[in-house]
Short mmCIF file of N, CA and C in Angstrom, two decimals:
data_model
loop_
_atom_site.label_atom_id
_atom_site.label_comp_id
_atom_site.label_asym_id
_atom_site.label_seq_id
_atom_site.Cartn_x
_atom_site.Cartn_y
_atom_site.Cartn_z
N UNK A 26 -33.17 -96.18 79.76
CA UNK A 26 -32.86 -95.32 80.90
C UNK A 26 -31.36 -95.39 81.14
N UNK A 27 -30.75 -94.25 81.20
CA UNK A 27 -29.31 -94.13 81.40
C UNK A 27 -28.94 -94.46 82.85
N UNK A 28 -27.95 -95.33 83.03
CA UNK A 28 -27.53 -95.73 84.38
C UNK A 28 -27.05 -94.55 85.22
N UNK A 29 -26.57 -93.51 84.58
CA UNK A 29 -26.08 -92.35 85.30
C UNK A 29 -27.18 -91.37 85.70
N UNK A 30 -28.40 -91.65 85.29
CA UNK A 30 -29.51 -90.76 85.59
C UNK A 30 -29.83 -90.75 87.08
N UNK A 31 -30.20 -89.59 87.56
CA UNK A 31 -30.63 -89.43 88.96
C UNK A 31 -31.77 -90.39 89.29
N UNK A 32 -32.63 -90.67 88.31
CA UNK A 32 -33.82 -91.47 88.55
C UNK A 32 -33.65 -92.95 88.19
N UNK A 33 -32.44 -93.34 87.84
CA UNK A 33 -32.18 -94.74 87.49
C UNK A 33 -32.56 -95.70 88.62
N UNK A 34 -32.25 -95.40 89.89
CA UNK A 34 -32.67 -96.32 90.97
C UNK A 34 -34.19 -96.52 91.04
N UNK A 35 -34.96 -95.50 90.72
CA UNK A 35 -36.42 -95.64 90.68
C UNK A 35 -36.80 -96.58 89.54
N UNK A 36 -36.17 -96.41 88.40
CA UNK A 36 -36.40 -97.29 87.25
C UNK A 36 -36.14 -98.75 87.64
N UNK A 37 -34.99 -99.01 88.26
CA UNK A 37 -34.62 -100.38 88.65
C UNK A 37 -35.64 -100.94 89.64
N UNK A 38 -36.01 -100.14 90.63
CA UNK A 38 -36.98 -100.58 91.64
C UNK A 38 -38.30 -100.97 90.98
N UNK A 39 -38.82 -100.11 90.14
CA UNK A 39 -40.09 -100.39 89.48
C UNK A 39 -39.98 -101.59 88.55
N UNK A 40 -38.88 -101.67 87.84
CA UNK A 40 -38.66 -102.76 86.88
C UNK A 40 -38.68 -104.12 87.59
N UNK A 41 -38.20 -104.17 88.81
CA UNK A 41 -38.12 -105.42 89.56
C UNK A 41 -39.46 -105.83 90.17
N UNK A 42 -40.43 -104.96 90.14
CA UNK A 42 -41.73 -105.26 90.72
C UNK A 42 -42.60 -105.95 89.68
N UNK A 43 -43.35 -106.92 90.11
CA UNK A 43 -44.26 -107.61 89.20
C UNK A 43 -45.69 -107.13 89.33
N UNK A 44 -45.90 -106.13 90.16
CA UNK A 44 -47.25 -105.67 90.44
C UNK A 44 -47.80 -104.82 89.30
N UNK A 45 -49.11 -104.92 89.09
CA UNK A 45 -49.75 -104.06 88.10
C UNK A 45 -49.91 -102.64 88.62
N UNK A 46 -50.01 -102.50 89.94
CA UNK A 46 -50.16 -101.18 90.56
C UNK A 46 -49.29 -101.12 91.80
N UNK A 47 -48.66 -99.97 91.99
CA UNK A 47 -47.72 -99.80 93.09
C UNK A 47 -47.80 -98.35 93.58
N UNK A 48 -47.95 -98.17 94.88
CA UNK A 48 -47.98 -96.82 95.46
C UNK A 48 -46.74 -96.62 96.31
N UNK A 49 -46.05 -95.51 96.06
CA UNK A 49 -44.86 -95.14 96.82
C UNK A 49 -45.07 -93.76 97.43
N UNK A 50 -44.48 -93.56 98.59
CA UNK A 50 -44.52 -92.22 99.17
C UNK A 50 -43.39 -91.41 98.54
N UNK A 51 -43.51 -90.10 98.62
CA UNK A 51 -42.43 -89.24 98.12
C UNK A 51 -41.14 -89.53 98.88
N UNK A 52 -41.26 -89.80 100.18
CA UNK A 52 -40.07 -90.13 100.99
C UNK A 52 -39.41 -91.42 100.51
N UNK A 53 -40.21 -92.41 100.14
CA UNK A 53 -39.64 -93.66 99.62
C UNK A 53 -38.91 -93.42 98.30
N UNK A 54 -39.49 -92.59 97.45
CA UNK A 54 -38.84 -92.28 96.18
C UNK A 54 -37.53 -91.54 96.44
N UNK A 55 -37.55 -90.61 97.37
CA UNK A 55 -36.33 -89.87 97.71
C UNK A 55 -35.25 -90.80 98.26
N UNK A 56 -35.64 -91.78 99.07
CA UNK A 56 -34.66 -92.75 99.56
C UNK A 56 -34.08 -93.57 98.41
N UNK A 57 -34.92 -93.94 97.46
CA UNK A 57 -34.45 -94.71 96.31
C UNK A 57 -33.42 -93.93 95.50
N UNK A 58 -33.70 -92.66 95.23
CA UNK A 58 -32.80 -91.88 94.37
C UNK A 58 -31.66 -91.24 95.16
N UNK A 59 -31.75 -91.28 96.48
CA UNK A 59 -30.66 -90.78 97.31
C UNK A 59 -30.58 -89.28 97.45
N UNK A 60 -31.65 -88.59 97.12
CA UNK A 60 -31.72 -87.14 97.30
C UNK A 60 -33.16 -86.67 97.26
N UNK A 61 -33.35 -85.41 97.63
CA UNK A 61 -34.70 -84.86 97.65
C UNK A 61 -35.22 -84.63 96.23
N UNK A 62 -36.51 -84.83 96.10
CA UNK A 62 -37.17 -84.50 94.84
C UNK A 62 -37.29 -82.99 94.75
N UNK A 63 -37.39 -82.45 93.54
CA UNK A 63 -37.59 -81.00 93.42
C UNK A 63 -38.92 -80.58 94.07
N UNK A 64 -38.99 -79.34 94.46
CA UNK A 64 -40.22 -78.81 95.08
C UNK A 64 -41.43 -79.04 94.18
N UNK A 65 -41.24 -78.90 92.88
CA UNK A 65 -42.36 -79.06 91.95
C UNK A 65 -42.94 -80.47 92.01
N UNK A 66 -42.12 -81.46 92.34
CA UNK A 66 -42.59 -82.85 92.42
C UNK A 66 -43.55 -83.04 93.60
N UNK A 67 -43.51 -82.14 94.54
CA UNK A 67 -44.33 -82.28 95.74
C UNK A 67 -45.67 -81.56 95.65
N UNK A 68 -45.88 -80.83 94.54
CA UNK A 68 -47.13 -80.08 94.47
C UNK A 68 -47.69 -79.90 93.06
N UNK A 69 -46.94 -80.23 92.03
CA UNK A 69 -47.40 -79.96 90.67
C UNK A 69 -47.61 -81.25 89.88
N UNK A 70 -48.84 -81.42 89.42
CA UNK A 70 -49.19 -82.61 88.64
C UNK A 70 -48.35 -82.74 87.38
N UNK A 71 -47.98 -81.61 86.80
CA UNK A 71 -47.23 -81.65 85.54
C UNK A 71 -45.89 -82.35 85.69
N UNK A 72 -45.28 -82.29 86.88
CA UNK A 72 -43.99 -82.96 87.08
C UNK A 72 -44.14 -84.47 86.94
N UNK A 73 -45.31 -84.99 87.27
CA UNK A 73 -45.58 -86.42 87.24
C UNK A 73 -46.25 -86.88 85.95
N UNK A 74 -46.32 -86.01 84.96
CA UNK A 74 -47.00 -86.39 83.72
C UNK A 74 -46.22 -87.49 83.01
N UNK A 75 -46.95 -88.28 82.26
CA UNK A 75 -46.37 -89.41 81.53
C UNK A 75 -45.92 -88.94 80.15
N UNK A 76 -44.86 -88.13 80.16
CA UNK A 76 -44.33 -87.57 78.90
C UNK A 76 -43.33 -88.54 78.31
N UNK A 77 -43.45 -88.78 77.02
CA UNK A 77 -42.49 -89.69 76.38
C UNK A 77 -41.20 -88.98 76.00
N UNK A 78 -41.22 -87.65 76.02
CA UNK A 78 -40.01 -86.89 75.67
C UNK A 78 -39.81 -85.73 76.64
N UNK A 79 -38.55 -85.44 76.92
CA UNK A 79 -38.22 -84.23 77.67
C UNK A 79 -38.34 -84.29 79.18
N UNK A 80 -38.58 -85.45 79.75
CA UNK A 80 -38.69 -85.54 81.21
C UNK A 80 -37.94 -86.78 81.68
N UNK A 81 -36.77 -86.56 82.25
CA UNK A 81 -35.93 -87.67 82.70
C UNK A 81 -36.66 -88.52 83.74
N UNK A 82 -37.40 -87.87 84.63
CA UNK A 82 -38.11 -88.61 85.67
C UNK A 82 -39.16 -89.53 85.06
N UNK A 83 -39.88 -89.06 84.05
CA UNK A 83 -40.91 -89.89 83.41
C UNK A 83 -40.29 -91.08 82.70
N UNK A 84 -39.08 -90.91 82.17
CA UNK A 84 -38.39 -92.02 81.51
C UNK A 84 -38.16 -93.16 82.49
N UNK A 85 -37.99 -92.85 83.77
CA UNK A 85 -37.77 -93.90 84.78
C UNK A 85 -38.99 -94.80 84.90
N UNK A 86 -40.17 -94.22 85.16
CA UNK A 86 -41.33 -95.08 85.34
C UNK A 86 -41.87 -95.62 84.03
N UNK A 87 -41.80 -94.83 82.96
CA UNK A 87 -42.31 -95.33 81.69
C UNK A 87 -41.40 -96.42 81.13
N UNK A 88 -40.09 -96.25 81.30
CA UNK A 88 -39.15 -97.28 80.85
C UNK A 88 -39.32 -98.58 81.61
N UNK A 89 -39.79 -98.49 82.84
CA UNK A 89 -40.03 -99.68 83.66
C UNK A 89 -41.42 -100.29 83.38
N UNK A 90 -42.18 -99.66 82.49
CA UNK A 90 -43.47 -100.20 82.11
C UNK A 90 -44.65 -99.67 82.90
N UNK A 91 -44.47 -98.54 83.58
CA UNK A 91 -45.53 -97.96 84.40
C UNK A 91 -45.92 -96.57 83.89
N UNK A 92 -47.08 -96.13 84.31
CA UNK A 92 -47.52 -94.76 84.14
C UNK A 92 -47.97 -94.26 85.51
N UNK A 93 -47.82 -92.98 85.75
CA UNK A 93 -48.35 -92.41 86.99
C UNK A 93 -49.86 -92.31 86.80
N UNK A 94 -50.56 -92.92 87.72
CA UNK A 94 -52.02 -92.96 87.63
C UNK A 94 -52.67 -91.97 88.59
N UNK A 95 -52.07 -91.79 89.76
CA UNK A 95 -52.68 -90.92 90.77
C UNK A 95 -51.61 -90.23 91.59
N UNK A 96 -51.86 -88.95 91.89
CA UNK A 96 -50.96 -88.17 92.73
C UNK A 96 -51.75 -87.66 93.93
N UNK A 97 -51.36 -88.07 95.11
CA UNK A 97 -52.02 -87.64 96.34
C UNK A 97 -51.00 -86.78 97.09
N UNK A 98 -50.96 -85.50 96.76
CA UNK A 98 -49.97 -84.61 97.36
C UNK A 98 -50.22 -84.39 98.85
N UNK A 99 -51.47 -84.40 99.27
CA UNK A 99 -51.79 -84.18 100.68
C UNK A 99 -51.14 -85.25 101.57
N UNK A 100 -51.09 -86.48 101.06
CA UNK A 100 -50.50 -87.58 101.83
C UNK A 100 -49.14 -88.01 101.29
N UNK A 101 -48.64 -87.30 100.28
CA UNK A 101 -47.32 -87.59 99.73
C UNK A 101 -47.22 -88.97 99.10
N UNK A 102 -48.23 -89.36 98.31
CA UNK A 102 -48.24 -90.68 97.69
C UNK A 102 -48.42 -90.57 96.17
N UNK A 103 -47.68 -91.42 95.47
CA UNK A 103 -47.78 -91.49 94.01
C UNK A 103 -48.12 -92.93 93.65
N UNK A 104 -49.13 -93.12 92.82
CA UNK A 104 -49.53 -94.45 92.38
C UNK A 104 -49.11 -94.66 90.94
N UNK A 105 -48.34 -95.72 90.74
CA UNK A 105 -47.89 -96.13 89.40
C UNK A 105 -48.72 -97.34 88.98
N UNK A 106 -49.09 -97.39 87.71
CA UNK A 106 -49.87 -98.53 87.21
C UNK A 106 -49.36 -98.93 85.83
N UNK A 107 -49.32 -100.22 85.61
CA UNK A 107 -48.98 -100.71 84.28
C UNK A 107 -50.21 -100.53 83.40
N UNK A 108 -50.03 -99.96 82.22
CA UNK A 108 -51.18 -99.78 81.33
C UNK A 108 -51.82 -101.12 81.00
N UNK A 109 -53.13 -101.14 80.96
CA UNK A 109 -53.84 -102.38 80.64
C UNK A 109 -53.55 -102.84 79.22
N UNK A 110 -53.59 -104.12 79.05
CA UNK A 110 -53.36 -104.69 77.73
C UNK A 110 -54.66 -105.15 77.07
N UNK A 111 -55.71 -105.25 77.88
CA UNK A 111 -56.99 -105.69 77.36
C UNK A 111 -58.01 -104.57 77.61
N UNK A 112 -58.69 -104.17 76.58
CA UNK A 112 -59.67 -103.11 76.69
C UNK A 112 -61.00 -103.60 76.14
N UNK A 113 -62.05 -103.14 76.74
CA UNK A 113 -63.38 -103.49 76.30
C UNK A 113 -63.83 -102.43 75.29
N UNK A 114 -64.08 -102.87 74.08
CA UNK A 114 -64.52 -101.96 73.02
C UNK A 114 -66.04 -102.05 72.92
N UNK A 115 -66.68 -100.90 73.08
CA UNK A 115 -68.13 -100.85 72.95
C UNK A 115 -68.48 -100.23 71.60
N UNK A 116 -69.52 -100.76 71.02
CA UNK A 116 -69.95 -100.27 69.70
C UNK A 116 -71.43 -99.91 69.73
N UNK A 117 -71.74 -98.99 68.86
CA UNK A 117 -73.13 -98.65 68.59
C UNK A 117 -73.27 -98.74 67.08
N UNK A 118 -73.79 -99.86 66.62
CA UNK A 118 -73.78 -100.11 65.18
C UNK A 118 -72.35 -100.30 64.72
N UNK A 119 -71.94 -99.52 63.72
CA UNK A 119 -70.57 -99.59 63.21
C UNK A 119 -69.62 -98.64 63.94
N UNK A 120 -70.16 -97.78 64.78
CA UNK A 120 -69.34 -96.77 65.45
C UNK A 120 -68.78 -97.29 66.78
N UNK A 121 -67.50 -96.99 67.01
CA UNK A 121 -66.87 -97.32 68.29
C UNK A 121 -67.21 -96.21 69.28
N UNK A 122 -67.60 -96.58 70.47
CA UNK A 122 -67.88 -95.62 71.54
C UNK A 122 -66.61 -95.47 72.37
N UNK A 123 -65.89 -94.39 72.13
CA UNK A 123 -64.60 -94.17 72.79
C UNK A 123 -64.79 -93.77 74.24
N UNK A 124 -63.91 -94.30 75.11
CA UNK A 124 -63.91 -93.90 76.51
C UNK A 124 -62.49 -93.51 76.91
N UNK A 125 -62.32 -93.05 78.13
CA UNK A 125 -61.02 -92.54 78.59
C UNK A 125 -59.91 -93.58 78.47
N UNK A 126 -60.18 -94.83 78.88
CA UNK A 126 -59.16 -95.87 78.82
C UNK A 126 -58.73 -96.18 77.39
N UNK A 127 -59.70 -96.23 76.48
CA UNK A 127 -59.36 -96.53 75.08
C UNK A 127 -58.57 -95.40 74.44
N UNK A 128 -58.91 -94.17 74.77
CA UNK A 128 -58.19 -93.02 74.20
C UNK A 128 -56.75 -93.02 74.70
N UNK A 129 -56.56 -93.24 76.00
CA UNK A 129 -55.20 -93.33 76.55
C UNK A 129 -54.43 -94.46 75.91
N UNK A 130 -55.08 -95.61 75.78
CA UNK A 130 -54.41 -96.79 75.20
C UNK A 130 -53.96 -96.51 73.78
N UNK A 131 -54.80 -95.86 72.99
CA UNK A 131 -54.43 -95.53 71.62
C UNK A 131 -53.24 -94.58 71.60
N UNK A 132 -53.29 -93.56 72.45
CA UNK A 132 -52.18 -92.60 72.50
C UNK A 132 -50.88 -93.28 72.92
N UNK A 133 -50.93 -94.11 73.95
CA UNK A 133 -49.72 -94.83 74.39
C UNK A 133 -49.22 -95.76 73.29
N UNK A 134 -50.15 -96.44 72.62
CA UNK A 134 -49.78 -97.34 71.53
C UNK A 134 -49.06 -96.59 70.42
N UNK A 135 -49.50 -95.37 70.16
CA UNK A 135 -48.87 -94.55 69.12
C UNK A 135 -47.59 -93.89 69.60
N UNK A 136 -47.27 -94.03 70.90
CA UNK A 136 -46.04 -93.46 71.45
C UNK A 136 -46.03 -91.94 71.46
N UNK A 137 -47.18 -91.35 71.71
CA UNK A 137 -47.30 -89.89 71.66
C UNK A 137 -47.65 -89.33 73.03
N UNK A 138 -47.22 -88.08 73.25
CA UNK A 138 -47.71 -87.36 74.42
C UNK A 138 -49.03 -86.70 74.03
N UNK A 139 -49.67 -86.05 74.98
CA UNK A 139 -50.98 -85.46 74.68
C UNK A 139 -50.91 -84.39 73.60
N UNK A 140 -49.87 -83.57 73.61
CA UNK A 140 -49.75 -82.50 72.60
C UNK A 140 -49.58 -83.10 71.21
N UNK A 141 -48.75 -84.12 71.08
CA UNK A 141 -48.54 -84.75 69.77
C UNK A 141 -49.83 -85.43 69.29
N UNK A 142 -50.51 -86.09 70.19
CA UNK A 142 -51.76 -86.77 69.85
C UNK A 142 -52.81 -85.75 69.41
N UNK A 143 -52.86 -84.62 70.11
CA UNK A 143 -53.80 -83.56 69.75
C UNK A 143 -53.52 -83.04 68.34
N UNK A 144 -52.24 -82.81 68.03
CA UNK A 144 -51.89 -82.36 66.67
C UNK A 144 -52.31 -83.39 65.63
N UNK A 145 -52.07 -84.66 65.93
CA UNK A 145 -52.43 -85.73 65.01
C UNK A 145 -53.93 -85.75 64.72
N UNK A 146 -54.73 -85.47 65.76
CA UNK A 146 -56.18 -85.50 65.61
C UNK A 146 -56.78 -84.16 65.21
N UNK A 147 -55.97 -83.11 65.27
CA UNK A 147 -56.47 -81.79 64.92
C UNK A 147 -57.37 -81.19 65.98
N UNK A 148 -57.06 -81.49 67.24
CA UNK A 148 -57.80 -80.92 68.36
C UNK A 148 -56.81 -80.26 69.31
N UNK A 149 -57.33 -79.56 70.32
CA UNK A 149 -56.45 -78.92 71.30
C UNK A 149 -55.99 -79.94 72.34
N UNK A 150 -54.81 -79.73 72.92
CA UNK A 150 -54.29 -80.64 73.94
C UNK A 150 -55.23 -80.75 75.14
N UNK A 151 -55.84 -79.63 75.60
CA UNK A 151 -56.79 -79.78 76.72
C UNK A 151 -57.96 -80.71 76.40
N UNK A 152 -58.33 -80.80 75.13
CA UNK A 152 -59.40 -81.72 74.73
C UNK A 152 -58.97 -83.16 75.00
N UNK A 153 -57.73 -83.49 74.64
CA UNK A 153 -57.21 -84.84 74.89
C UNK A 153 -57.22 -85.12 76.39
N UNK A 154 -56.76 -84.15 77.17
CA UNK A 154 -56.74 -84.31 78.63
C UNK A 154 -58.15 -84.55 79.17
N UNK A 155 -59.11 -83.80 78.68
CA UNK A 155 -60.49 -83.96 79.14
C UNK A 155 -61.05 -85.32 78.74
N UNK A 156 -60.72 -85.79 77.55
CA UNK A 156 -61.15 -87.13 77.13
C UNK A 156 -60.55 -88.19 78.04
N UNK A 157 -59.24 -88.05 78.32
CA UNK A 157 -58.53 -89.07 79.10
C UNK A 157 -58.93 -89.09 80.57
N UNK A 158 -59.36 -87.98 81.09
CA UNK A 158 -59.80 -87.96 82.49
C UNK A 158 -61.29 -88.24 82.62
N UNK A 159 -61.97 -88.36 81.50
CA UNK A 159 -63.39 -88.64 81.53
C UNK A 159 -64.25 -87.42 81.79
N UNK A 160 -63.65 -86.22 81.69
CA UNK A 160 -64.42 -84.99 81.88
C UNK A 160 -65.57 -84.94 80.88
N UNK A 161 -65.29 -85.40 79.68
CA UNK A 161 -66.35 -85.64 78.71
C UNK A 161 -65.88 -86.66 77.69
N UNK A 162 -66.83 -87.26 77.02
CA UNK A 162 -66.55 -88.32 76.05
C UNK A 162 -66.76 -87.74 74.66
N UNK A 163 -65.87 -88.06 73.71
CA UNK A 163 -66.09 -87.54 72.36
C UNK A 163 -67.41 -88.07 71.80
N UNK A 164 -68.16 -87.17 71.21
CA UNK A 164 -69.43 -87.56 70.60
C UNK A 164 -69.15 -88.09 69.20
N UNK A 165 -69.99 -89.00 68.77
CA UNK A 165 -69.79 -89.62 67.47
C UNK A 165 -69.66 -88.58 66.37
N UNK A 166 -70.49 -87.55 66.41
CA UNK A 166 -70.48 -86.55 65.34
C UNK A 166 -69.21 -85.70 65.35
N UNK A 167 -68.60 -85.53 66.53
CA UNK A 167 -67.41 -84.68 66.60
C UNK A 167 -66.13 -85.49 66.82
N UNK A 168 -66.26 -86.79 66.95
CA UNK A 168 -65.09 -87.63 67.23
C UNK A 168 -64.17 -87.68 66.03
N UNK A 169 -62.89 -87.46 66.28
CA UNK A 169 -61.89 -87.54 65.22
C UNK A 169 -61.08 -88.81 65.35
N UNK A 170 -61.48 -89.67 66.26
CA UNK A 170 -60.74 -90.91 66.50
C UNK A 170 -61.10 -91.97 65.49
#
């Protein structure tokens, strides 16, 4: 994270925290960075996405070891969480039963955003999003993981 970045103070703040999960209000984030967040940050989930490329704001929390886990726009709260290091792997015979946490962990481990991960697996990006949010679980017959 570049010291001259607008979001560097957020990076420093998060980096100094030892908590696995931390919730900040939008006002607290604005005080940290010393200016107002863009309008999109107050209403659009995409602004808070955990992109590894192309988003200076995401570099702040990801560089500090966090991911945005929850956005509560109605109450102006953002929850940051350190990705888990231990995952429970479930099996059915020789097949791994993939769940949302394991899919996210694999993608983060590979250092990819959802679009890159989708290309790697040969699926659409919305499919990755649906897997990661638990909208549905990949079936063994159609799983490309």
